[in-house]
XYZ file of C-alpha atoms in Angstrom:
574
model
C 11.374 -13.352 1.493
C 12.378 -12.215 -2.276
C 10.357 -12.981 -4.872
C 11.612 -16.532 -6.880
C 15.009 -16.333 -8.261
C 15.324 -15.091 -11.993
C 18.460 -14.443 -14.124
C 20.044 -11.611 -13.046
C 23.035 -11.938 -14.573
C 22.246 -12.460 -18.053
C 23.019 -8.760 -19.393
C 23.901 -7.464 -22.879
C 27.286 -8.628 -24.518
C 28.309 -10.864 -21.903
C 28.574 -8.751 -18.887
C 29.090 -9.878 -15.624
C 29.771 -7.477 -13.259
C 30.886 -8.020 -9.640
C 32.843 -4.510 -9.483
C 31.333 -3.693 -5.951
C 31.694 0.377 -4.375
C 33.130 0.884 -1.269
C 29.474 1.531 1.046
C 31.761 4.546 2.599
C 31.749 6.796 -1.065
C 27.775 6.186 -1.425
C 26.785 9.312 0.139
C 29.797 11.334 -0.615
C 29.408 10.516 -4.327
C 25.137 11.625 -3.354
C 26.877 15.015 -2.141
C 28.775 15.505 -4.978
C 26.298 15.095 -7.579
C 24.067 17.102 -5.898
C 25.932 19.862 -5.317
C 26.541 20.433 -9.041
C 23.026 19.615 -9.767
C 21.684 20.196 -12.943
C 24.423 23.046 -13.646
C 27.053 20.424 -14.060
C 26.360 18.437 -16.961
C 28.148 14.661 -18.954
C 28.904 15.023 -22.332
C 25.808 13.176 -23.040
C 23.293 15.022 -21.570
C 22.272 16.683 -24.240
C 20.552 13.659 -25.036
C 17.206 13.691 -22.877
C 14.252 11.888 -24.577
C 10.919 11.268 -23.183
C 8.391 14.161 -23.418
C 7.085 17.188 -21.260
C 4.681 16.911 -19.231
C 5.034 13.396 -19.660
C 5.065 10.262 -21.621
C 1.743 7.908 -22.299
C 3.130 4.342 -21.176
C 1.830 1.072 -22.671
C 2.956 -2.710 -21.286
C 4.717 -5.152 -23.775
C 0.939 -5.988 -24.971
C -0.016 -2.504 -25.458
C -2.306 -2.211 -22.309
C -2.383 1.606 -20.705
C 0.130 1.799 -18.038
C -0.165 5.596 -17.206
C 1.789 8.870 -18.025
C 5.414 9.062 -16.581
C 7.798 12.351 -16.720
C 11.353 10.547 -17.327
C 14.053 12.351 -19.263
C 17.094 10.370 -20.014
C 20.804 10.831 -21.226
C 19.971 6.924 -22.739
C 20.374 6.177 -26.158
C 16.377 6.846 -27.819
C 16.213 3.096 -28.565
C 16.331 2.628 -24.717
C 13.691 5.153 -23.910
C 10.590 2.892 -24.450
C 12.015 0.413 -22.185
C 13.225 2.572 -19.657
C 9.761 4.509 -19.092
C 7.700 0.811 -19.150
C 10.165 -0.172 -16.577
C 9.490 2.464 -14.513
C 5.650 2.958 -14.571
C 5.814 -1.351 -13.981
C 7.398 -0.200 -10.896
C 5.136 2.130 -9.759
C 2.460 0.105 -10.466
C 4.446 -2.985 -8.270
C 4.739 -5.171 -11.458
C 8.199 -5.889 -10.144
C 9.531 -8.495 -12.175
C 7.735 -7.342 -15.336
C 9.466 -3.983 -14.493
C 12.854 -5.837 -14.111
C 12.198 -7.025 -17.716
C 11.617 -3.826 -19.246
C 14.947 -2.575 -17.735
C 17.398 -5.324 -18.651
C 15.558 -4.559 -21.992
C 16.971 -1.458 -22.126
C 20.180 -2.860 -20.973
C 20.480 -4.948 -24.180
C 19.479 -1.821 -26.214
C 22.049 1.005 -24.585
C 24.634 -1.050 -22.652
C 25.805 2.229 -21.173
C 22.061 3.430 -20.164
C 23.386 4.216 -16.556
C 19.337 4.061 -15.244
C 18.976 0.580 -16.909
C 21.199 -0.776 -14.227
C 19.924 1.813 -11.647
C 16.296 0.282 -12.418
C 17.169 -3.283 -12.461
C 18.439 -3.198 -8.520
C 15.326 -0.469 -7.661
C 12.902 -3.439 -8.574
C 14.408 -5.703 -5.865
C 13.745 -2.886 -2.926
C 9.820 -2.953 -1.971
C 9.701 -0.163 1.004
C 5.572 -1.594 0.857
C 6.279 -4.977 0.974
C 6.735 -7.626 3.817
C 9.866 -8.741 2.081
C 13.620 -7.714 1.893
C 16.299 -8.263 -0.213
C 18.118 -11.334 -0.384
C 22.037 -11.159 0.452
C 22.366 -12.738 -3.298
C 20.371 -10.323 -4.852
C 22.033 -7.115 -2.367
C 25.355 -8.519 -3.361
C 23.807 -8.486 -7.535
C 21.781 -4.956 -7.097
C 25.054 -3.394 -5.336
C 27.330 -4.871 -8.712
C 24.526 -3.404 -10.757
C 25.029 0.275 -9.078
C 28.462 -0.133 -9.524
C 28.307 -0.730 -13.542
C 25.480 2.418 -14.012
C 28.113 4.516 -11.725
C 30.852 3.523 -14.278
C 28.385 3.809 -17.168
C 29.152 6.728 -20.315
C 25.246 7.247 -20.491
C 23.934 9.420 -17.730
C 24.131 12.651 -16.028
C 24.440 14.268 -12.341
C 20.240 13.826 -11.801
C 21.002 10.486 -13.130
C 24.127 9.875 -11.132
C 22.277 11.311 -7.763
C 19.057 8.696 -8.276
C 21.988 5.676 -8.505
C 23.397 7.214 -5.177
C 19.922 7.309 -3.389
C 19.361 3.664 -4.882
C 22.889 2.523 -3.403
C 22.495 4.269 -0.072
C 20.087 1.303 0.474
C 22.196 -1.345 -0.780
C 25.490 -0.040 0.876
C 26.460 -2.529 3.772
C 26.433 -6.250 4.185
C 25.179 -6.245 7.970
C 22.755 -4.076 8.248
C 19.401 -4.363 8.994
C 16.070 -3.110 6.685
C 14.871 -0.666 8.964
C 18.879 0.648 8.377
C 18.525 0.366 4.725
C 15.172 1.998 4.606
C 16.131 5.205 6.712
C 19.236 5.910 4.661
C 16.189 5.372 1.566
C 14.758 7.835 2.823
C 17.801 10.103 3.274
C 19.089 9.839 -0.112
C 15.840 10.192 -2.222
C 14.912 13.416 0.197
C 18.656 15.039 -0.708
C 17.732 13.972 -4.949
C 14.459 15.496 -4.266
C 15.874 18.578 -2.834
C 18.665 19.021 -5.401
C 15.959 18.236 -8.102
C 12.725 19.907 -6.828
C 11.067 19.809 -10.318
C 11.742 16.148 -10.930
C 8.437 14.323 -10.609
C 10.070 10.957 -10.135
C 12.629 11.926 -7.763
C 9.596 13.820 -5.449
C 7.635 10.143 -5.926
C 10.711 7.969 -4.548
C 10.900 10.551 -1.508
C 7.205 10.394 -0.944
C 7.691 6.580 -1.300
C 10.816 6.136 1.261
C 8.463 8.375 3.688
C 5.948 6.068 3.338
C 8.384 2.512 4.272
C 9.788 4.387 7.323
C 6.543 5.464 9.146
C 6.120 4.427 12.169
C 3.227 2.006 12.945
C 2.772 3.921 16.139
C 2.295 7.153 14.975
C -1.248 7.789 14.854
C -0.519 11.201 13.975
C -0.150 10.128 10.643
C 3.236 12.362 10.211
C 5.210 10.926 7.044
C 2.021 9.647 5.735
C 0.856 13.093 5.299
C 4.288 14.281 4.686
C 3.954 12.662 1.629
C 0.544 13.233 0.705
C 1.472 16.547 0.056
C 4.511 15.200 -2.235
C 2.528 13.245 -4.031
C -0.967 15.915 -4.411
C 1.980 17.965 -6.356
C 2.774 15.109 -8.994
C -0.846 14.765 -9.003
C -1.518 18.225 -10.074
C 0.900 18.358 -12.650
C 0.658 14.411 -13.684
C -2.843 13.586 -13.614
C -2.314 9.675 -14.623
C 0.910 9.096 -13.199
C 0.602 5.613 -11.798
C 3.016 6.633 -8.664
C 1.359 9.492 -7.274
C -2.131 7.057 -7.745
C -0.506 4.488 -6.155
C 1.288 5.640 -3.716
C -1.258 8.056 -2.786
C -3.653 5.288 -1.942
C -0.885 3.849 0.541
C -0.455 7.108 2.008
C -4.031 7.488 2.936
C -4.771 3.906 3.550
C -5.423 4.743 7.290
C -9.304 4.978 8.906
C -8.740 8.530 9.586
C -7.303 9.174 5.970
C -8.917 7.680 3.932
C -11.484 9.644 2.659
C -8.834 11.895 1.328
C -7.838 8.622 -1.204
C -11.685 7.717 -2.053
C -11.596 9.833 -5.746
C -8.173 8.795 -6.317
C -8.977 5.056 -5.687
C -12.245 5.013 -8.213
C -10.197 6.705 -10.760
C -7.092 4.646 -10.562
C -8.261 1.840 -12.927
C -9.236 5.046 -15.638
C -5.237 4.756 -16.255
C -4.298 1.198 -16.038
C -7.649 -0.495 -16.604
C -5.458 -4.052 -17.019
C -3.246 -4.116 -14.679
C -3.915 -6.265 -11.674
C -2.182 -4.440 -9.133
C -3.734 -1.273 -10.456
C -7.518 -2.723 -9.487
C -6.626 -4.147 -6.767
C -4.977 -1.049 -4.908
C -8.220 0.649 -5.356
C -9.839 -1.383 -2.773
C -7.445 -0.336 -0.137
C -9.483 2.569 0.614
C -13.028 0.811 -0.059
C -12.117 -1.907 2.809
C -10.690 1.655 4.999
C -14.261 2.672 4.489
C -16.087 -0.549 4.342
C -17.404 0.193 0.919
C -18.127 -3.554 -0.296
C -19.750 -3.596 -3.218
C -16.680 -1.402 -4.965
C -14.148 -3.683 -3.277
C -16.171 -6.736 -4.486
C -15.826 -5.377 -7.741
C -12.291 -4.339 -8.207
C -11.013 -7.395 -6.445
C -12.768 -9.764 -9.339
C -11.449 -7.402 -11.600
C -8.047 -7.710 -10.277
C -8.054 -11.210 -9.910
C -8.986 -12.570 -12.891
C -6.459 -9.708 -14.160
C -3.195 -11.523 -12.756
C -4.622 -15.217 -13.301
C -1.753 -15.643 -16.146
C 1.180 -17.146 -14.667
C 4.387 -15.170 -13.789
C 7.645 -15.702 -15.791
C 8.417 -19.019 -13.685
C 5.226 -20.528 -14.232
C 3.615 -19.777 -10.799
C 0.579 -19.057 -9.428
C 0.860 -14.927 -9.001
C 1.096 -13.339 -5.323
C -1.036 -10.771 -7.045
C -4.433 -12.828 -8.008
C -3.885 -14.360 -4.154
C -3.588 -10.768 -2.457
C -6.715 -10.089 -4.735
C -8.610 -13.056 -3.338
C -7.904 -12.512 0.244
C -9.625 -8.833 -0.105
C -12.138 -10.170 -1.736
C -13.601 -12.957 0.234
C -13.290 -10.663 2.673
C -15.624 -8.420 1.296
C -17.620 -11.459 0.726
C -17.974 -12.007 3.890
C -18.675 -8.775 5.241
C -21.567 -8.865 3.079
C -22.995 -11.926 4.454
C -22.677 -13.352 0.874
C -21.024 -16.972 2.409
C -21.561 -18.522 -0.942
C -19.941 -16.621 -2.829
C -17.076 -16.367 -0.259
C -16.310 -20.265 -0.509
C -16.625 -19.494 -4.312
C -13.323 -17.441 -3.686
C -11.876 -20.276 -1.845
C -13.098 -23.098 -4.150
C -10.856 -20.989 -7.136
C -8.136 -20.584 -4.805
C -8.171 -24.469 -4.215
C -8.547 -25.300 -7.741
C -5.213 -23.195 -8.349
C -2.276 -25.485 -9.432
C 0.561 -24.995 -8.093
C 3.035 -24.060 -8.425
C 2.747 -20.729 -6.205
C 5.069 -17.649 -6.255
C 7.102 -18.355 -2.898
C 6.603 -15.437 -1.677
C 5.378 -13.650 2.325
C 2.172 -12.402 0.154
C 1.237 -15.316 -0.784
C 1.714 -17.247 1.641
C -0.809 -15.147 3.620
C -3.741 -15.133 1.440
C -3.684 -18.972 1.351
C -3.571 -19.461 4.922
C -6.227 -16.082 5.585
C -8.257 -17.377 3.014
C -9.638 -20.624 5.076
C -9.171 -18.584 8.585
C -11.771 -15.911 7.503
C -14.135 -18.716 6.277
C -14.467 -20.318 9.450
C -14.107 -17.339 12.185
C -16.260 -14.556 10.788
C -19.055 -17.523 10.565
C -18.060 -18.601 14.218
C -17.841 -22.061 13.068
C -15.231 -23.241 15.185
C -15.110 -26.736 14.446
C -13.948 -25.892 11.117
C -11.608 -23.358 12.538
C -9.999 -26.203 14.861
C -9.590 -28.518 12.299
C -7.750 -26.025 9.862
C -4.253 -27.856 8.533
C -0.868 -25.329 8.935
C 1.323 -24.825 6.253
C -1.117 -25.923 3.837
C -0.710 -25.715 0.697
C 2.766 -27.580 0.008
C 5.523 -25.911 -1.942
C 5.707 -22.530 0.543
C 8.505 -21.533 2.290
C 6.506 -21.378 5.391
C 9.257 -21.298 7.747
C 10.463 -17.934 5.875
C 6.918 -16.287 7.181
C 5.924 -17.694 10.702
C 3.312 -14.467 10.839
C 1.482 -16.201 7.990
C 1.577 -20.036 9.500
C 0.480 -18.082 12.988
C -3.030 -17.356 11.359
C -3.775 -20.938 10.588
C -2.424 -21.691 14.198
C -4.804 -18.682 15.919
C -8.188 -20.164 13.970
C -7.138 -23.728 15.682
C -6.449 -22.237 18.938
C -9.893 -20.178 19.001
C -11.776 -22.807 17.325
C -10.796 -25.506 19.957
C -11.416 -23.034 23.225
C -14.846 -22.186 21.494
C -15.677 -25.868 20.791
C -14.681 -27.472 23.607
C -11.095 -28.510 23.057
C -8.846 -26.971 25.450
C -5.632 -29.679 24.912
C -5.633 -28.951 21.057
C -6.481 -24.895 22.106
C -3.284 -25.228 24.529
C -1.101 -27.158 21.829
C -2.200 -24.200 19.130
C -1.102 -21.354 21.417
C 2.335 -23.108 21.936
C 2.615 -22.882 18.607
C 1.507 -19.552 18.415
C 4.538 -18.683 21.212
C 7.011 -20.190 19.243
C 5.470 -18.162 16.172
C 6.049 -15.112 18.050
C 9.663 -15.500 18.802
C 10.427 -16.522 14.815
C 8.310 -13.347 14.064
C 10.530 -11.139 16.038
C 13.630 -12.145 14.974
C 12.635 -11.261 10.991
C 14.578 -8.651 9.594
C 11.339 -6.448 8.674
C 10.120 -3.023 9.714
C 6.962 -4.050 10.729
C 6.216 -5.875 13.865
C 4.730 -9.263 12.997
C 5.891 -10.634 16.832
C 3.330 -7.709 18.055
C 0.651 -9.237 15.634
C 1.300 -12.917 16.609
C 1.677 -11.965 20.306
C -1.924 -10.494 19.762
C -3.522 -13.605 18.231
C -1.678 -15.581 20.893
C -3.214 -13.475 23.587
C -6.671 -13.321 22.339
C -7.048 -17.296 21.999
C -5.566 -17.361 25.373
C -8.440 -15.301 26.307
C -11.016 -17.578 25.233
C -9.461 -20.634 26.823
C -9.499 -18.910 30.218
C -13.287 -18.107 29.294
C -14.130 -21.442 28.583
C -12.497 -22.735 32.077
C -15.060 -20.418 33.906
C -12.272 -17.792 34.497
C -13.821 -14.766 33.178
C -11.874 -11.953 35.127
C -8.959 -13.654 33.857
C -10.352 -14.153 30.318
C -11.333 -10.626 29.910
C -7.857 -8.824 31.746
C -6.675 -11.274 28.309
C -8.930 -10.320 26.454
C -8.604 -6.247 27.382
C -4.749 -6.984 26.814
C -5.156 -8.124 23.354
C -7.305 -5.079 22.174
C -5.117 -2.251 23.785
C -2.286 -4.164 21.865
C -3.780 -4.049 18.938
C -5.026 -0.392 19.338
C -1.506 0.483 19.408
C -0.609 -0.930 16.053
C -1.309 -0.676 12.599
C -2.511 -3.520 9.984
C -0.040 -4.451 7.092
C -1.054 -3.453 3.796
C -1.014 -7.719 2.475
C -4.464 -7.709 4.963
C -7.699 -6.625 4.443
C -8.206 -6.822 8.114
C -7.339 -8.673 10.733
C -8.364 -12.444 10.749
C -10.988 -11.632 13.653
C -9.999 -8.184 15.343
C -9.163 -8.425 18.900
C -11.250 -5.223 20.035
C -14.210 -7.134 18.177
C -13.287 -10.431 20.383
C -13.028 -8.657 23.490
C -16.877 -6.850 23.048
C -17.655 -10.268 22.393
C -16.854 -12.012 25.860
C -18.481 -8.332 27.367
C -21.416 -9.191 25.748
C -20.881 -12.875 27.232
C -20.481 -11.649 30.519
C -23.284 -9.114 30.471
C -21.746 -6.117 30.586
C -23.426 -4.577 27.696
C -22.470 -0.738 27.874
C -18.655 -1.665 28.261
C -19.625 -3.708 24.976
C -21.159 -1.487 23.167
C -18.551 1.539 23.429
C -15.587 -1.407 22.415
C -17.917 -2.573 19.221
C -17.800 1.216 18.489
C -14.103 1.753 18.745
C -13.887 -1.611 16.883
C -15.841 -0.261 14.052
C -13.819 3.023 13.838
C -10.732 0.840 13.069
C -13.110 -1.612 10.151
C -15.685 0.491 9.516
C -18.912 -2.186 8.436
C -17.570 -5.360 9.732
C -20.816 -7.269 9.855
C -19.700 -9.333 13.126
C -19.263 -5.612 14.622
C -22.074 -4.259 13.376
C -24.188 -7.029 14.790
C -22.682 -7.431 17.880
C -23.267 -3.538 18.562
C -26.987 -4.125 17.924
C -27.470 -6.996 19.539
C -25.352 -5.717 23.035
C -27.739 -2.212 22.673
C -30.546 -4.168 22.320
C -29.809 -6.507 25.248
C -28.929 -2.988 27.299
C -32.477 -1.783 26.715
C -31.381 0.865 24.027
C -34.009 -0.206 21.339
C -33.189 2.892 19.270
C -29.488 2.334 19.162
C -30.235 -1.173 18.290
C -32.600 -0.234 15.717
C -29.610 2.059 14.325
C -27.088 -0.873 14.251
C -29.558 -3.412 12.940
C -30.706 -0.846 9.791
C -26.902 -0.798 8.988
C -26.330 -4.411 9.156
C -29.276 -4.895 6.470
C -28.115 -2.275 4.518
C -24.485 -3.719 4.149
C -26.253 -7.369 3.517
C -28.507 -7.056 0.318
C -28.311 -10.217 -1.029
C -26.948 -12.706 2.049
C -26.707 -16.216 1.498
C -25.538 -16.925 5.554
C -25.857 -15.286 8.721
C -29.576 -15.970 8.657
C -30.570 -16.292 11.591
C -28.568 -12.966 12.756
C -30.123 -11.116 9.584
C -33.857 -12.314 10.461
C -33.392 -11.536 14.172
C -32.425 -7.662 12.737
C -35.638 -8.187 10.426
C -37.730 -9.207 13.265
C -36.559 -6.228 15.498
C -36.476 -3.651 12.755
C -40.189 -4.808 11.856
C -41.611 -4.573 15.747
C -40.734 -1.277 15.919
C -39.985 1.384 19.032
């Protein structure tokens, strides 16, 4: 799950290095560079270019990438190169960043942070992806050259040692690789407590080893607090924006990221990433109208092709969030406007997890949030062509969980069963991915939820809802993936719904409430919630829930007869 295969190999006068370090020196040559720290200098370190407080960044066009503090011991040719490549990175323009750093390759062949940068854009902490073995194998010859390379110093030599404490080690597994991340960027950052970058990796390698579980939040705001510092000093550094965002990207956090998010694009008004991060924290806080916004923006940013001539896992991520928004807003036209331009796309796509999920959460969201099941049953897997779909079952399970709830809710329990079997063998290829996060926990929820509904339909509700129950505490437990939006229907929101089937209308309206804590202004929440109060007898909590719904809706093209029922109610008074 690496992004599409590029040159690697092609560096300045011929090179070709396969010179690989023994994994056992990586942290004894961290040690060692760290305990001279900055006392202990290379004969070229009196060479340090880039400026104090920090450097204005532009991209090979000249568009604003950002300020970025990033002394070198690189020859001042280099410099340019080096500082796009990193603010690229921060920005997670990864292969553009790759670009700028086998650009400063060609111009300082012994630029010891060329190579360091080269390998750092393959490792994506964020990302649902992990490095290849090819391209662990290439990163771990690359460390090897900028360890052997004239041009560097012992900071410089301590951020290659934090780079290869990932990369050390054939067999091991990411979570492995990320923890001794983490370990090596918080020993740079100690030895180097000034060093804005080194203090931004740290708070980064927090960030990809929190665990989903912890809903105290412990790393995240561990590195808040990292990053608030680079802030302070950095004001447009695109790494303590972006990573901030990520850090925060939590319901109970993210508030904290809401000035930081409308302020991001000030610094990199072009860059799609850039836009689209913002509206992390808008979806956190169900702020439409600014995620509508920034998504376009961000969309139409990335709709140039990347390097191979593929359709960019950027403008999809961009498209998911925003005909989710869309949707949230009961604007249904202009939702299947996002879909029509992500039909109209030609391939081919970047092969990459990302992608893959926007195209098959694009068509899922279309059809569930407007409970039209017939269209959710008769949604095609693995479509569009040219994906490596087997690479991401997690993203083939959400085509497979709109045919499985489609087909219980429409009256097709053999195609509902045949979906769910799917949906179990999803599961199992989930779990056995080498990722951090738990995609078998996610698919197991989807499969658990649609199993719901089919007991419902067969008249089994105490079975249904123990399902249904099941499926929500699951997903309590849990935390979404950054390449979402939201979940494709939320199982707390599916298990208020059969309440509300059943008549149990309190029990409903507390679970809409928790549902709504999770995706604040969900419109299918929002209504449900009003409509279970208002079948309870609480006209004044209905009233409440109904106000909100219109005020999240103000120009809906569907959902009208939910939207006129709120209309009707709101206008017959107490």
């Amino acid at each position: 799950m690496d992004f599409p295969e590029v040159p690697i190999y092609e560096w300045p006068l011929g090179m070709k290095e396969t010179t690989m370090l023994p994994h056992t020196t990586v942290l004894t040559i961290l040690a060692m560079l760290l305990a001279v720290g900055s006392t202990a200098q290379t004969s070229h370190d009196h060479m340090h270019h880039g400026s104090t407080p920090g450097t204005a960044v532009t991209g090979p066009e000249g568009e604003p990438l950002g300020v970025v503090e990033f002394p070198t011991s690189c020859d001042p040719a280099a410099q340019p190169e080096l500082e796009r490549g990193l603010a690229l990175m921060h920005h997670m323009n990864y292969e553009r960043a790759e670009t700028a750093f086998q650009a400063a390759a060609g111009l300082d062949p012994e630029c010891a942070l060329a190579y360091w940068g080269t390998a750092m854009t393959w490792v994506h902490p964020l990302w649902p992806d992990t490095v290849s073995p090819e391209k662990r194998a290439a990163g771990e010859a690359l460390l090897a050259r900028a360890v052997g390379a004239a041009h560097t110093s012992a900071r410089e030599g301590a951020y290659v040692a934090a780079a290869l404490a990932y990369y050390e080690g054939a067999e091991r597994g990411e979570r492995e690789r990320l923890a001794s991340f983490l370990d090596g960027w918080a020993k740079v950052h100690a030895g180097y407590p000034d060093d804005a970058e080194a203090a931004l990796f740290h708070a980064l390698a927090l960030l990809g080893n929190a665990p989903a579980e912890d809903k105290t939040y412990a790393k995240q705001i561990e590195a808040g607090k990292i990053l608030e510092g680079v802030m302070a000093r950095i004001g447009h550094h695109p790494g303590a924006h972006h990573y901030l965002i990520h850090a925060y990207d939590f319901p109970p956090l993210a508030e904290r990221a809401l000035a930081i998010a409308r302020r991001y694009d000030d610094l990199a008004p072009e860059n799609t990433h850039a836009l689209h991060m913002t509206s992390h924290i808008f979806t956190r806080l169900g702020l439409w109208p600014e995620s509508i916004v920034f998504n376009d923006r961000a969309a139409r940013a990335a709709s140039d092709r990347t390097p191979a001539g593929e359709v960019s896992l950027h403008q999809l991520h961009a498209l998911d969030y925003l005909a989710y928004a869309y949707l949230q807003q009961a604007d249904d036209v202009a939702a299947d406007r996002v879909a029509a331009a992500m039909r109209a796309l030609e391939p081919p796509f970047q092969d990459h997890s990302v992608a893959a999920y926007a195209l098959a959460a694009i068509p899922a969201r279309l059809a569930l949030e407007r409970r039209d099941w017939l269209a959710a049953a008769a949604i095609t897997p693995r479509s569009p062509a040219g994906i490596s779909w087997e690479k991401f079952p997690y993203t083939e399970a959400i085509s497979q969980f709109a045919r499985a709830l489609g087909a219980a809710r429409s009256g097709q329990p053999e195609a509902a069963r045949a979906a769910i079997a799917e949906l179990a063998r999803l599961e199992q290829a989930a779990r056995a991915l080498n990722q951090p996060y738990d995609w078998g926990t996610q698919v197991a929820i989807q499969r658990i939820a649609a199993e719901a509904w089919l007991e419902h339909a067969a008249g089994n509700a105490e079975r249904a809802l123990e399902l249904a129950r099941e499926a929500a505490e699951l997903e309590a437990s849990t935390e979404k993936s950054p390449v979402t939006p939201g979940e494709v229907l939320p199982a707390r929101e599916l298990y208020a719904d059969m309440l509300v089937a059943v008549g149990r209308h309190a029990e409903a309206i507390a679970t809409y409430e928790a549902a709504l804590a999770r995706s604040p202004n969900r419109f299918n929440s929002l209504s449900g919630a009003a409509r279970a109060a208002e079948l309870s007898g609480d006209r004044q909590l209905a009233a409440s829930y109904y106000r909100k719904l219109s005020d999240i809706c103000p120009q809906p093209t569907g959902r009208q007869s939910e939207l006129e029922h709120a209309r009707r109610f709101l206008g017959a008074g107490p």
